[in-house]
Short mmCIF file of C-alpha atoms in Angstrom, two decimals:
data_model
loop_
_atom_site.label_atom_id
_atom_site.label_comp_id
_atom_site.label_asym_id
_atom_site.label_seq_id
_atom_site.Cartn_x
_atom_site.Cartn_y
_atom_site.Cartn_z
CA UNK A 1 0.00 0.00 0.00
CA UNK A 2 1.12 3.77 -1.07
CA UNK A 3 0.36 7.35 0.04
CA UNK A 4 -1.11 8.63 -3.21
CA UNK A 5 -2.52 11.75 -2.13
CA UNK A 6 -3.21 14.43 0.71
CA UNK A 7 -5.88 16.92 0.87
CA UNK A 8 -6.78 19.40 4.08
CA UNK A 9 -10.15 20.60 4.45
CA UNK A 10 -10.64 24.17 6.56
CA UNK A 11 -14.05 23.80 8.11
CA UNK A 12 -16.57 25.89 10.36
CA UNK A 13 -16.35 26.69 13.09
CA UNK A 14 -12.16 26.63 13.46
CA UNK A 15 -11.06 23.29 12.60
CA UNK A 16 -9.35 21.47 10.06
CA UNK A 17 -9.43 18.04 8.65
CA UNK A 18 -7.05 16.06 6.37
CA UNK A 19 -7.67 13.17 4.45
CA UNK A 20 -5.11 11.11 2.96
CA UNK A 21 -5.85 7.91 0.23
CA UNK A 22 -3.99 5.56 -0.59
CA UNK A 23 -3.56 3.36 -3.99
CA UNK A 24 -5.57 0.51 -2.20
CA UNK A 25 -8.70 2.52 -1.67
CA UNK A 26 -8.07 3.25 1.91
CA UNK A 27 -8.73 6.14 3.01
CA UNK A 28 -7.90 7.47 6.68
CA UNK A 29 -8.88 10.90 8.40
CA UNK A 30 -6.85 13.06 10.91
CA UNK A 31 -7.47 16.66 11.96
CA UNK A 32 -4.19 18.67 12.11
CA UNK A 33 -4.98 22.17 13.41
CA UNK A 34 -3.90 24.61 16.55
CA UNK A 35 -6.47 27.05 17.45
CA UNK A 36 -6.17 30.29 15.54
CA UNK A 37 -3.34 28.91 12.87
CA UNK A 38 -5.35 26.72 10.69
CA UNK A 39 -3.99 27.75 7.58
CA UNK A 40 -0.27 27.53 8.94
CA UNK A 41 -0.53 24.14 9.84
CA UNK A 42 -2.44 23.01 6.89
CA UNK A 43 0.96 24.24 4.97
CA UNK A 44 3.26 22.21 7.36
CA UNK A 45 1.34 19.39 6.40
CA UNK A 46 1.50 20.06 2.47
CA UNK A 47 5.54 20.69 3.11
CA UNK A 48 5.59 17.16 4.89
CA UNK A 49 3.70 15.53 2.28
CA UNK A 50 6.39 15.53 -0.11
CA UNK A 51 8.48 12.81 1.99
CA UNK A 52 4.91 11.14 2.59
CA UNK A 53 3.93 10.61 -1.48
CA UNK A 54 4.27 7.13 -2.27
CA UNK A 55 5.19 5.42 1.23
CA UNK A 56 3.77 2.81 2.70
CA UNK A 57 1.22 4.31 5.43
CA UNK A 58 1.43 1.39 7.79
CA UNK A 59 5.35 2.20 8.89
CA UNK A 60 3.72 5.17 11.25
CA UNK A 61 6.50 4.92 13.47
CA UNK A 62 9.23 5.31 11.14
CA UNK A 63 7.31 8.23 9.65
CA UNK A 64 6.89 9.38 12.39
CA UNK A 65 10.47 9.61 13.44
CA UNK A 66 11.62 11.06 9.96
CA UNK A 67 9.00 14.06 9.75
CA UNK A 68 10.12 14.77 13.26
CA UNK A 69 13.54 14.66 12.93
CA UNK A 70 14.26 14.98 9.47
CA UNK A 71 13.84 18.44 8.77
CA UNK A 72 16.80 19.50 11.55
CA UNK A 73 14.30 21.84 13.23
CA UNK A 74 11.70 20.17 15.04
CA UNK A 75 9.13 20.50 17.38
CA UNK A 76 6.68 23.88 18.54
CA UNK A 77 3.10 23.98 17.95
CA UNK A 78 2.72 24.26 13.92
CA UNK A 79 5.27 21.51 13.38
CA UNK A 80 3.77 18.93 15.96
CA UNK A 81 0.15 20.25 14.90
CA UNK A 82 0.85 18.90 11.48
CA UNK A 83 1.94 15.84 12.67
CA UNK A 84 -0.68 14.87 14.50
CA UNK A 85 -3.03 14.96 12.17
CA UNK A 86 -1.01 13.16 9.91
CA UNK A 87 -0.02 10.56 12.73
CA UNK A 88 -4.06 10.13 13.26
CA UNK A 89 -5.04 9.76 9.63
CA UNK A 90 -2.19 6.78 9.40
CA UNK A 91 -3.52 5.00 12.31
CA UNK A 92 -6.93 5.38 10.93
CA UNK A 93 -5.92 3.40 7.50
CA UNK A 94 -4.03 0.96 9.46
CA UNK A 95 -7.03 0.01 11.55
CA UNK A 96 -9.16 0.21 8.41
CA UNK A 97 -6.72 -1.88 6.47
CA UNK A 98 -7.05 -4.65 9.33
CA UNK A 99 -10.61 -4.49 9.97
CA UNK A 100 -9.93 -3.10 13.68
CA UNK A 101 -10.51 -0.06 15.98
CA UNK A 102 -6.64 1.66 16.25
CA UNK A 103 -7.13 0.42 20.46
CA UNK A 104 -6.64 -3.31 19.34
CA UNK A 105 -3.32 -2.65 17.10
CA UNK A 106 -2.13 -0.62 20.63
CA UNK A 107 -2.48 -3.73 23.12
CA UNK A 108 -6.65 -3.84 23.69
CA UNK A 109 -9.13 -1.94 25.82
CA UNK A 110 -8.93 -1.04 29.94
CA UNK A 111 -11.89 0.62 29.90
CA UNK A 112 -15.22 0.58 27.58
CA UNK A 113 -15.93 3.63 28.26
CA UNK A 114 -14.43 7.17 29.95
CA UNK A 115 -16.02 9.97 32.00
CA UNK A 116 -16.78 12.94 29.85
CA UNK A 117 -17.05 16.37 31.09
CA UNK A 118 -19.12 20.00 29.51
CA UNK A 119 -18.23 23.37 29.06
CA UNK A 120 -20.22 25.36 31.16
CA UNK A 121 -18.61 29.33 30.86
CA UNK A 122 -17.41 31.60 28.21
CA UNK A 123 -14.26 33.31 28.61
CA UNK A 124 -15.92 36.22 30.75
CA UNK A 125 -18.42 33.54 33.15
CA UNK A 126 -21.79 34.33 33.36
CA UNK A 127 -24.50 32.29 34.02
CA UNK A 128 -22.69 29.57 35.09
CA UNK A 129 -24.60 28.15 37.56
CA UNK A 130 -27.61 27.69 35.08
CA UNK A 131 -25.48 26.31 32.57
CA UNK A 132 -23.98 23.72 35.09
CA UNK A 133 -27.58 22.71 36.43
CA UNK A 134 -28.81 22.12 32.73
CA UNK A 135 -26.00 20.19 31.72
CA UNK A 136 -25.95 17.85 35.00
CA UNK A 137 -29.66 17.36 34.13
CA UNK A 138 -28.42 15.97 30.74
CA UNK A 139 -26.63 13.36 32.84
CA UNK A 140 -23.01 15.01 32.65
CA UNK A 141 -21.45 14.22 36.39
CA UNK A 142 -18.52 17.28 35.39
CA UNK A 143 -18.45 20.24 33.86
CA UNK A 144 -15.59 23.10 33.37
CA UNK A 145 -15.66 26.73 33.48
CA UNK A 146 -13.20 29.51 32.89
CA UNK A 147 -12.55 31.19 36.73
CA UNK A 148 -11.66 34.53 36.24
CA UNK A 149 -11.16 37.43 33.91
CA UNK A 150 -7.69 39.15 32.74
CA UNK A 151 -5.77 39.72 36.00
CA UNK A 152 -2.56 41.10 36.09
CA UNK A 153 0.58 40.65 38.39
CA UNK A 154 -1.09 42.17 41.08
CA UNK A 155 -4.93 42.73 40.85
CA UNK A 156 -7.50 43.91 43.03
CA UNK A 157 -9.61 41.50 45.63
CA UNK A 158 -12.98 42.46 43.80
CA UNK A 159 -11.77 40.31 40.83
CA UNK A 160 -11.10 37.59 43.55
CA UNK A 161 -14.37 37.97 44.87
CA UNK A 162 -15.78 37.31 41.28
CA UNK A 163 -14.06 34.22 40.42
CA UNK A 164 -15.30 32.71 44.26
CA UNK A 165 -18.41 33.49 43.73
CA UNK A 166 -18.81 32.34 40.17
CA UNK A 167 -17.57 28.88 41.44
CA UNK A 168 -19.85 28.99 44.28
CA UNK A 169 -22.79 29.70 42.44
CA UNK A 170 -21.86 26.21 40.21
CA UNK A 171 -21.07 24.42 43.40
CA UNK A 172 -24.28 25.06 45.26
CA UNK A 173 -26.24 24.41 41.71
CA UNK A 174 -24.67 21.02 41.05
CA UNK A 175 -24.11 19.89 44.98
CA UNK A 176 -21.40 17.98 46.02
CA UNK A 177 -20.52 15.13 44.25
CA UNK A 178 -20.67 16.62 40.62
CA UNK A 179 -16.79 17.62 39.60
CA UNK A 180 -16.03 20.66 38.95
CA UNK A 181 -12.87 21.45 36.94
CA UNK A 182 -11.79 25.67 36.96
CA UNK A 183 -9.70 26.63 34.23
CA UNK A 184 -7.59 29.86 34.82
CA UNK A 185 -6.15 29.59 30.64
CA UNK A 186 -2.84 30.44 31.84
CA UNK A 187 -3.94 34.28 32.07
CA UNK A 188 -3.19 34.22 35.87
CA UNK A 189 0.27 35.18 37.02
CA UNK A 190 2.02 33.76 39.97
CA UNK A 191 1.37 36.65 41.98
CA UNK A 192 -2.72 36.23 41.62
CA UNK A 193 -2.34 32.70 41.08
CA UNK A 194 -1.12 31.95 44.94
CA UNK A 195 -4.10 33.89 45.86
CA UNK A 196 -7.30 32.41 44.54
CA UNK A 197 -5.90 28.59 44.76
CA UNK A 198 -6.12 29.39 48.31
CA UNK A 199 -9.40 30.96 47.80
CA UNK A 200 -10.85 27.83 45.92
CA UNK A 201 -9.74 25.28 47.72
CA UNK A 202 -13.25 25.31 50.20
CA UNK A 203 -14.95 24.29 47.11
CA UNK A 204 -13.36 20.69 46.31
CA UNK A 205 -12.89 21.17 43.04
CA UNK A 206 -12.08 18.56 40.45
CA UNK A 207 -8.88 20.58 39.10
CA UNK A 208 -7.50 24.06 38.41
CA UNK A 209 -5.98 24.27 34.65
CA UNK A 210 -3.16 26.25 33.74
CA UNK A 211 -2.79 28.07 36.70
CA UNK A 212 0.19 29.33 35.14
CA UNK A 213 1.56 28.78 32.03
CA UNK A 214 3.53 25.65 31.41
CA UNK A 215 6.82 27.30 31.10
CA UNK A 216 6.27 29.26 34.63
CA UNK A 217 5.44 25.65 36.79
CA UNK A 218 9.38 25.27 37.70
CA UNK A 219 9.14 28.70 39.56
CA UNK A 220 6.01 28.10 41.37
CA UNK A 221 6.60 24.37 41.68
CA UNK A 222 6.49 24.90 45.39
CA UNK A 223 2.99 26.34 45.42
CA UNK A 224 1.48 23.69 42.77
CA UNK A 225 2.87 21.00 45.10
CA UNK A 226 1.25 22.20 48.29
CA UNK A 227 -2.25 22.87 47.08
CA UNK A 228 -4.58 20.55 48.01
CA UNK A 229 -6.22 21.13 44.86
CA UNK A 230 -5.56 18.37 41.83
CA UNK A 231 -3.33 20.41 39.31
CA UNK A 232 -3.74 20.43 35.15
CA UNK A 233 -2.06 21.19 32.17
CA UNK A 234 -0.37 20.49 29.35
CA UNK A 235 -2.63 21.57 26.26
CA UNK A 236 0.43 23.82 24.97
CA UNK A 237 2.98 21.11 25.84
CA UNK A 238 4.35 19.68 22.21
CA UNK A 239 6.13 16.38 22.66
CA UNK A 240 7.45 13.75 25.62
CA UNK A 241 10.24 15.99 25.86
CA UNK A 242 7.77 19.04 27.15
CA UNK A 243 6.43 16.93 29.42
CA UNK A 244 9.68 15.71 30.87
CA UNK A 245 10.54 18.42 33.21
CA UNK A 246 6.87 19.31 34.20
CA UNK A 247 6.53 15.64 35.41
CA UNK A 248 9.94 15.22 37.14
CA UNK A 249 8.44 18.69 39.04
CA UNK A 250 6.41 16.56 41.07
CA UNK A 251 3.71 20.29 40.49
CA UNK A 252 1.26 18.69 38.15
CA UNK A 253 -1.60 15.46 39.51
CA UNK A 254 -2.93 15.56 35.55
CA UNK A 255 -1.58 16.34 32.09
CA UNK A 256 -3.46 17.51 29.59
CA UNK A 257 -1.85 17.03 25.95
CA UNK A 258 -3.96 17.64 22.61
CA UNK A 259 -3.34 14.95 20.39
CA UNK A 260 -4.08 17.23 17.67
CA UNK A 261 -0.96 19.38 18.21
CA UNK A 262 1.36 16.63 20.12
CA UNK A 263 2.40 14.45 17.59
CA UNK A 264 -1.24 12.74 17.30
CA UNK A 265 -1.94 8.96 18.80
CA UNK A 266 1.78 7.99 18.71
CA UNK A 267 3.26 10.50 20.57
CA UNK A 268 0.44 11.55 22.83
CA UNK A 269 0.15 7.57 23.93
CA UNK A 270 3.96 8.18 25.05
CA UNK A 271 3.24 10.96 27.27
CA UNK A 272 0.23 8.85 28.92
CA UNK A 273 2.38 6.08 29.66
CA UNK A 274 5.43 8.77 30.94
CA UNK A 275 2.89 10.03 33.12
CA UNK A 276 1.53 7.10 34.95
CA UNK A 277 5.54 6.04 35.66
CA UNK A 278 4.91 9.47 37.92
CA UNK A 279 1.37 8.33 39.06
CA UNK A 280 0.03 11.32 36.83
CA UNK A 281 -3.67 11.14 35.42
CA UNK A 282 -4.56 11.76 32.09
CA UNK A 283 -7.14 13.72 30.84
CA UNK A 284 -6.37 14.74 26.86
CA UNK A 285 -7.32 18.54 26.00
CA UNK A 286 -10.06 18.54 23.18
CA UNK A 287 -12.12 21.27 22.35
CA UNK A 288 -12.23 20.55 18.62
CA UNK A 289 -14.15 18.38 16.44
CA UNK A 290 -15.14 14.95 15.68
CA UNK A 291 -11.73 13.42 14.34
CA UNK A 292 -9.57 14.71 17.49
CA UNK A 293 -11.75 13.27 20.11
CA UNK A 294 -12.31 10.18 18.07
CA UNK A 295 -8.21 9.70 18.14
CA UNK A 296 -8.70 10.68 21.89
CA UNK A 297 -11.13 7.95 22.78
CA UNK A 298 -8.79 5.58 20.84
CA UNK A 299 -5.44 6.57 22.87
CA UNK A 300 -7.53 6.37 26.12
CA UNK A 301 -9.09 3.21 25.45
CA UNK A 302 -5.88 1.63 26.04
CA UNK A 303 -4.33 4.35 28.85
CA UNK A 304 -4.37 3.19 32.68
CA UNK A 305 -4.81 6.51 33.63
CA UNK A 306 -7.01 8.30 31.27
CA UNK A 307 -9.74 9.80 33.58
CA UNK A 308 -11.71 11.81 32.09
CA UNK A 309 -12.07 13.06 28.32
CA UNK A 310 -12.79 17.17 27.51
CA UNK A 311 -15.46 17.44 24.19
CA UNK A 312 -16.62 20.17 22.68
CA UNK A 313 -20.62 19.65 22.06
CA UNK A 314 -22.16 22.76 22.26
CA UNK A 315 -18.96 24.97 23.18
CA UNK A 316 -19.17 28.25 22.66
CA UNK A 317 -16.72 28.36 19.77
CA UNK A 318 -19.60 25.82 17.96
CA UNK A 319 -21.50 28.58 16.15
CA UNK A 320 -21.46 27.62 12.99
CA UNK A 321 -21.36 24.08 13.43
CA UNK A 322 -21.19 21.17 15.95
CA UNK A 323 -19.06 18.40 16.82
CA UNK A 324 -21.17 16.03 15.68
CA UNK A 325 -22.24 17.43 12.47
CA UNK A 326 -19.20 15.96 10.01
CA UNK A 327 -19.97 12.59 11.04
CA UNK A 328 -22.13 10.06 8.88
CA UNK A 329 -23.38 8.33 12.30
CA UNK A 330 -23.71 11.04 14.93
CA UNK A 331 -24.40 8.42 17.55
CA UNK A 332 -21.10 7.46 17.55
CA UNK A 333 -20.73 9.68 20.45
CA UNK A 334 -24.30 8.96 22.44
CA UNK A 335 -23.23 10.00 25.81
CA UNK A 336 -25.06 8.34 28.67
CA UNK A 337 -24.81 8.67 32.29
CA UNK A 338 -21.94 11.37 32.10
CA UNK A 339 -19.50 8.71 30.05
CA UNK A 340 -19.02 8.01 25.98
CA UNK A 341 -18.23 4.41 24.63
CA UNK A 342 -14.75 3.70 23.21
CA UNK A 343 -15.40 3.67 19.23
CA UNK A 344 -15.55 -0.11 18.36
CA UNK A 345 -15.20 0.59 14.58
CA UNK A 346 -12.08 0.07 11.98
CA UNK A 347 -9.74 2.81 12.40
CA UNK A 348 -10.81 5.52 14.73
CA UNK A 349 -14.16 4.24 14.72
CA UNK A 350 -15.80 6.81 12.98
CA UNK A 351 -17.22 7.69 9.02
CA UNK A 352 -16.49 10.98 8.60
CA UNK A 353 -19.41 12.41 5.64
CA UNK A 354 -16.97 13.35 3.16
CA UNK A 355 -19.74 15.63 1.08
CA UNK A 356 -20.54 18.12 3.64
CA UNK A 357 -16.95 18.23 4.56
CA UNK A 358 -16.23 19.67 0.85
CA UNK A 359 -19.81 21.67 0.87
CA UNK A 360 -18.38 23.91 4.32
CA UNK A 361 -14.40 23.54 3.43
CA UNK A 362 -15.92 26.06 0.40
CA UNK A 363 -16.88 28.46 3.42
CA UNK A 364 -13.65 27.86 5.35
CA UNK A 365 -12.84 29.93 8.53
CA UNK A 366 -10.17 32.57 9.50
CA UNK A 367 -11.25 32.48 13.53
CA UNK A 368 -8.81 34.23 16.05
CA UNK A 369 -8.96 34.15 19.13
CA UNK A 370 -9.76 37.35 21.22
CA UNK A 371 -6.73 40.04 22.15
CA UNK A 372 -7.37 41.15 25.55
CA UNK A 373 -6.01 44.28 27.28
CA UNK A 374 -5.29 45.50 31.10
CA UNK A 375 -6.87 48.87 31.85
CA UNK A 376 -3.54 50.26 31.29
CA UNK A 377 -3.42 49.78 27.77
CA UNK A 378 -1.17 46.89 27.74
CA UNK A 379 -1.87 43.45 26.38
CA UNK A 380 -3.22 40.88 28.95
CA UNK A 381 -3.08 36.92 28.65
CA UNK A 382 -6.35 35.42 27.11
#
């Protein structure tokens, strides 16, 4: 079997898909994108595809290794975007090509099934204890919300006060036993940071994300450590070798890589299994569409510590369309009692419809996200 062609499809609302066929007829999907770049990445994957053209797509972890480290420069979010999706189309064929979900060719299942959790706040939370009560009622057991606005080094206790009550109000909506995961996006410096984790921690919350940004955890290591709050993140983490130092901190209880900008199945699976060696939980970022949490499911299925999987039905970056509008069987994704079934189906498990992909690749997208700024004028962390 050869690599006869690769073709990338920019969709609504911000994603991107790539399909790449073979001279057998097999045809396997992957979704190469970072947030905000589309376009970029979809030409790191048309640079890549001239080593790709005419291999044999089952070698994935020779590939793998030469678009890494064949091009001298490696790694970063556009780079290890593009491979992903690559990585997640190849795995695709080769489960297609074998008549078996991509979970069987990595060792079997430990789980049918893994906790799922909903978005319940836009990037300035309000409302969010309606939105948690409605989705709990759908029979989600978690949801997430963003805790606070732009804050800078050193910010005023009214913004404190709005982030505890926000998470308040969600707490007494849901009760006690439904998780609660509070996401500052990395806008929070170390500063504020030390203040509301000690502000939230009466709340038993599921996790904080990103308190910080990744690169900042060796500085407030001490901090992370001490809270008695579960700490997250890793969704702008690239490779094993991001991870490395972040996990040796002894900061961080679960890592969050996207599979769609780590290196895809391959690579992402690597981090998993680095992570449980530090009794690290796994919980792979995905707020993107059908492909990336179908190669999520299909990494997890086979992950000891996979806990619980992010999706992005009914996000508020969905406007124009849904996660489960590319897909020729929808209930593919039925979740029930706050969990989703591991795909049992060839490849990822999923039949992407390949006509309405073309019909809204002619619309396309240019999203960005927001710029925020501080009071003073100068630019503030979104």
């Amino acid at each position: 079997m050869k690599i006869v062609s690769m073709t990338t499809y920019q969709v609504p609302p911000r994603w991107s898909f790539l399909k790449i066929e073979t001279d057998e007829g097999v045809t396997g999907w992957g979704e190469p994108v970072l947030e905000g770049r589309a376009a970029s990445v979809a030409a790191t994957v048309e640079e890549l595809s001239d080593y790709l053209i005419g291999k044999d797509p089952s070698q994935i972890e020779d590939l793998w290794t030469v678009l890494y480290r064949g091009g001298f420069y490696r790694g970063g979010g556009l780079h290890m975007s593009a491979l992903a999706g690559i990585d997640q189309a190849l795995w695709d064929i080769k489960g297609k090509a074998l008549g078996v979900p991509v979970h069987e060719l990595l060792g079997g299942r430990v789980r049918e099934a893994i906790k799922v959790y909903s978005w319940i706040g836009g990037d300035r939370p309000a409302e969010t204890a309606r939105a948690a009560r409605e989705v709990v009622d759908r029979g989600f057991s978690a949801v997430k919300m963003n805790g606070t606005e732009e804050l800078s080094y050193l910010d005023t206790w009214d913004k404190v006060d709005r982030c505890v009550a926000n998470v308040d109000a969600v707490r007494q909506a849901v009760g006690p036993n439904v998780g609660i995961g509070v996401d500052f996006h990395g806008r929070v410096h170390k500063p504020m940071a030390k203040v509301l984790l000690r502000e939230l921690e009466p709340y038993r919350l599921m996790f904080v994300e990103e308190p910080v940004l990744s690169e900042h955890v060796d500085g407030f290591a001490d901090v992370l450590r001490n809270s008695p709050i579960p700490i997250a993140l890793g969704e702008r983490l690239f490779s094993r070798w991001d991870f490395k130092t972040v996990l040796a901190s002894g900061a961080v209880d679960i890592i969050q890589p996207d599979p769609s900008h780590c290196g895809g199945i391959t690579e992402a699976r690597k981090i998993a299994h680095m992570a449980e060696a530090y009794d690290v939980g796994l919980a792979l970022h995905c707020p993107l569409g059908p492909i990336a949490l179908a190669a999520c499911l299909q990494i997890e299925a086979g992950c000891y510590n996979a806990t619980i999987q992010e999706q992005s039905l009914g996000i508020h970056y969905n406007t124009s369309n849904d996660l489960l509008d590319y897909l020729a069987d929808p209930s593919v994704f039925a979740y029930d009692g706050g969990q989703v079934v591991i795909p049992r189906g060839p490849g990822l498990g999923i039949e992407i419809n390949e006509e309405y992909v073309a019909e809204r690749a002619a619309e396309g997208h240019r999203w960005r996200n927001p710029v925020w700024r501080h009071a003073d004028g100068s630019f503030a962390e979104w």
